[in-house]
Short mmCIF file of C-alpha atoms in Angstrom, two decimals:
data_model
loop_
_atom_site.label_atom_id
_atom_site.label_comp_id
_atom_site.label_asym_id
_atom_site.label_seq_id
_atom_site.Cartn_x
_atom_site.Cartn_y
_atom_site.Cartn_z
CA UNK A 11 99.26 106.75 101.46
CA UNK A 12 96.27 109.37 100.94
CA UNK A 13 94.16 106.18 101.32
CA UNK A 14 93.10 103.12 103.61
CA UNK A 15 94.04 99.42 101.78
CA UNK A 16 90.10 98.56 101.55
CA UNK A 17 89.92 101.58 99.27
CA UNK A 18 92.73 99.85 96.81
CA UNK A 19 91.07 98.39 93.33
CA UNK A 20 94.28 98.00 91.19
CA UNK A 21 98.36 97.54 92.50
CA UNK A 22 100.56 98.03 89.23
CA UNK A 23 104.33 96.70 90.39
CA UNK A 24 107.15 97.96 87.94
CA UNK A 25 110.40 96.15 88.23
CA UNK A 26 113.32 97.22 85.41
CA UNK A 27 112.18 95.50 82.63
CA UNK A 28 108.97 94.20 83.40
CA UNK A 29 105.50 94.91 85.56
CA UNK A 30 102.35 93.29 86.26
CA UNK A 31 98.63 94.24 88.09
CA UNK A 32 96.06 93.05 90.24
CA UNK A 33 92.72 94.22 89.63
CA UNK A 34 89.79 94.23 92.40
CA UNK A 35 86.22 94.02 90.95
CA UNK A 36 84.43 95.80 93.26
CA UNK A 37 81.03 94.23 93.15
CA UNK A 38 82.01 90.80 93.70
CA UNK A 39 85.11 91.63 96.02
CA UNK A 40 87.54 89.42 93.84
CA UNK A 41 91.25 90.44 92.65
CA UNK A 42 92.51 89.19 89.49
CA UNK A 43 95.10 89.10 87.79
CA UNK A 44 96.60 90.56 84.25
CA UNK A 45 97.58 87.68 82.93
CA UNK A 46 95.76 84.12 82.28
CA UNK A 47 96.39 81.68 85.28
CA UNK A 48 98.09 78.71 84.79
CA UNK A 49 96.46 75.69 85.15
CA UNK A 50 96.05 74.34 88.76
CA UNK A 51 97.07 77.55 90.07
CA UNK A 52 95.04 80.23 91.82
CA UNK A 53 95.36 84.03 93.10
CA UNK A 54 96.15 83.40 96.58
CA UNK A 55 93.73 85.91 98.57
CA UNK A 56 96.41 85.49 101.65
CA UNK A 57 98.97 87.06 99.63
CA UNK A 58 96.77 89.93 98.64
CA UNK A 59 95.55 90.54 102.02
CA UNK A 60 99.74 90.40 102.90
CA UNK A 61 100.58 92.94 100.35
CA UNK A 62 97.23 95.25 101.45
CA UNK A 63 98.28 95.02 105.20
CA UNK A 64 101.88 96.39 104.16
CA UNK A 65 100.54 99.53 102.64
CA UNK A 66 98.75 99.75 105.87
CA UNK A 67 102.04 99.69 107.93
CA UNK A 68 103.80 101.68 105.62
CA UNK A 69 105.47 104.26 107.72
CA UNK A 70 108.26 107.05 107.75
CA UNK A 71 110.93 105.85 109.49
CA UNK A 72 113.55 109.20 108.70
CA UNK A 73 112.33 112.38 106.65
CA UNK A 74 115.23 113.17 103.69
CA UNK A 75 116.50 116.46 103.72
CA UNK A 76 118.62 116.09 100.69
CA UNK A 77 117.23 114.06 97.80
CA UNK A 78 120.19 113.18 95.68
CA UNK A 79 120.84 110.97 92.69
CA UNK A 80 122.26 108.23 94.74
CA UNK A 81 119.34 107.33 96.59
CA UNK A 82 118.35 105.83 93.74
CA UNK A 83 115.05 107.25 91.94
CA UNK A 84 116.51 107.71 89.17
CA UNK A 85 116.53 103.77 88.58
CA UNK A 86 114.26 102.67 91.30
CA UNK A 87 114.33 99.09 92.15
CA UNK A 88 110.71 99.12 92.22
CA UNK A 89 107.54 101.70 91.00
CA UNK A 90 104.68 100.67 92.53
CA UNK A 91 101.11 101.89 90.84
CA UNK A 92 98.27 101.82 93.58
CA UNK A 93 94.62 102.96 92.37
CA UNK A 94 91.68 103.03 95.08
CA UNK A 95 88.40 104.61 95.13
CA UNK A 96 88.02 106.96 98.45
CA UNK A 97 84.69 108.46 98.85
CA UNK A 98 84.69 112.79 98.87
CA UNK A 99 82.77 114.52 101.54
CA UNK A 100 82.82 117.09 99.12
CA UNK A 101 80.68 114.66 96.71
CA UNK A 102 79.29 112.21 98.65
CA UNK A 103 80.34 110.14 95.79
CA UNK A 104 83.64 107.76 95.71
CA UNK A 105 86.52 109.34 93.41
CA UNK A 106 89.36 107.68 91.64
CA UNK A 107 92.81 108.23 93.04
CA UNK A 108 95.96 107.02 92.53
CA UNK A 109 99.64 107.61 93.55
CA UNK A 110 102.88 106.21 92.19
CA UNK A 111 106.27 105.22 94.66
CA UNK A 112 109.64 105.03 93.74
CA UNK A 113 111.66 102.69 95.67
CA UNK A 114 115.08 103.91 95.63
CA UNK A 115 118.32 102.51 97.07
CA UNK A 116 118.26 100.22 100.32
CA UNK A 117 120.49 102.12 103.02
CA UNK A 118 121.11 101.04 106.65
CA UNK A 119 117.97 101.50 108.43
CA UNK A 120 115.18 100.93 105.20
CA UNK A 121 114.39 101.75 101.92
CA UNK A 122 114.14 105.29 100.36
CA UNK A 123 110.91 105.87 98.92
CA UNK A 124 109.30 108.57 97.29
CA UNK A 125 105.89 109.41 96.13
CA UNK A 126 105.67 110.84 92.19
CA UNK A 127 103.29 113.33 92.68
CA UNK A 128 105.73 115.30 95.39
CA UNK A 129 109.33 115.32 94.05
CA UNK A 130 110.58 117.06 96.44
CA UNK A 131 109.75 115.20 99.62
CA UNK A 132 111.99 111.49 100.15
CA UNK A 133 111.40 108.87 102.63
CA UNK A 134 113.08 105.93 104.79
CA UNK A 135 110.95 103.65 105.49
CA UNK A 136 111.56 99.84 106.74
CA UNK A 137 113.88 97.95 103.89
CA UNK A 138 111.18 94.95 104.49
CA UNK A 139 108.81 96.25 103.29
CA UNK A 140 110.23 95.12 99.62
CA UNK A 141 110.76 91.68 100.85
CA UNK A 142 106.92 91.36 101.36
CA UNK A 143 105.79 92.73 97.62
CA UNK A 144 105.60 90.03 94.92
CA UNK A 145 108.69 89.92 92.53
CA UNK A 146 106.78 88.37 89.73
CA UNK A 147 103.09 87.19 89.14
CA UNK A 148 103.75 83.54 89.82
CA UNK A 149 104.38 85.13 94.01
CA UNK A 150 100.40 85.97 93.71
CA UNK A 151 99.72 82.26 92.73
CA UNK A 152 99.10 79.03 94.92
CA UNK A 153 97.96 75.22 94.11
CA UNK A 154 94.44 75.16 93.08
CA UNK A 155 93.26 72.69 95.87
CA UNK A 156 96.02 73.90 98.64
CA UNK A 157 92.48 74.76 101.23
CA UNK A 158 90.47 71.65 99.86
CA UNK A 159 93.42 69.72 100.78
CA UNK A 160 93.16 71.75 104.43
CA UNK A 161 89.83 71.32 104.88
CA UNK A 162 90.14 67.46 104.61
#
């Protein structure tokens, strides 16, 4: 990624047929979510901090030479959204960025992935990495009182 995960304010994830966000407000370091929380349930920070640290790790496993319809971007899996704010040297001021991945196929060794902005350049990287984004919002969520029941 062109950025570090503290840098991340928003994580859009696209799955065929339906998507959903988490939001960081910057001011008061807290992620939300785009939907209304059910009752009794709350954004589990844990998770957040999970999903951050994979973008961390996110690494090439195997460059792709030849980026051909059945890798799968055509109908990616998953589209992942991710908008931070990286401070410019040029500006001494922090800029918007974003970038959009396709997750393509699953083939022996990972996951093809490629970035939206550069077409022409594919990825392998560890298949795992899908196993540790959420597949819906209710992932994000746990009971209301799971640490005040820990702390007791």
């Amino acid at each position: 990624l062109p950025f570090m995960s503290f840098d991340i304010t928003k994580i859009t994830f696209y799955y065929p047929g339906y998507s959903f966000s988490i939001t960081k407000d910057e001011k008061k370091d807290i992620w939300s979510l785009d939907r209304r929380i059910p009752k009794g349930k709350k954004l589990s920070n844990k998770k957040i901090d999970d999903i951050l640290g994979e973008f961390d790790k996110l690494r090439v496993y195997k460059f792709v030479d030849d980026i051909t319809p059945d890798l799968g971007f055509r109908y990616p899996q998953l589209r992942v959204r991710i908008e931070a704010n990286v401070f410019s040297p040029k500006t001494s001021k922090k800029e918007k960025k974003s970038v959009m991945l396709f997750f393509g196929k699953s083939g022996d060794f990972g996951v093809y992935v490629m970035r939206a902005d550069r077409k022409w350049e594919a990825y392998l990287v560890k298949e795992n990495v899908l196993q540790k984004f959420p597949k819906n919002r209710q992932d994000l969520l746990e009971d209301e009182n799971k640490n005040n029941n820990n702390n007791k």
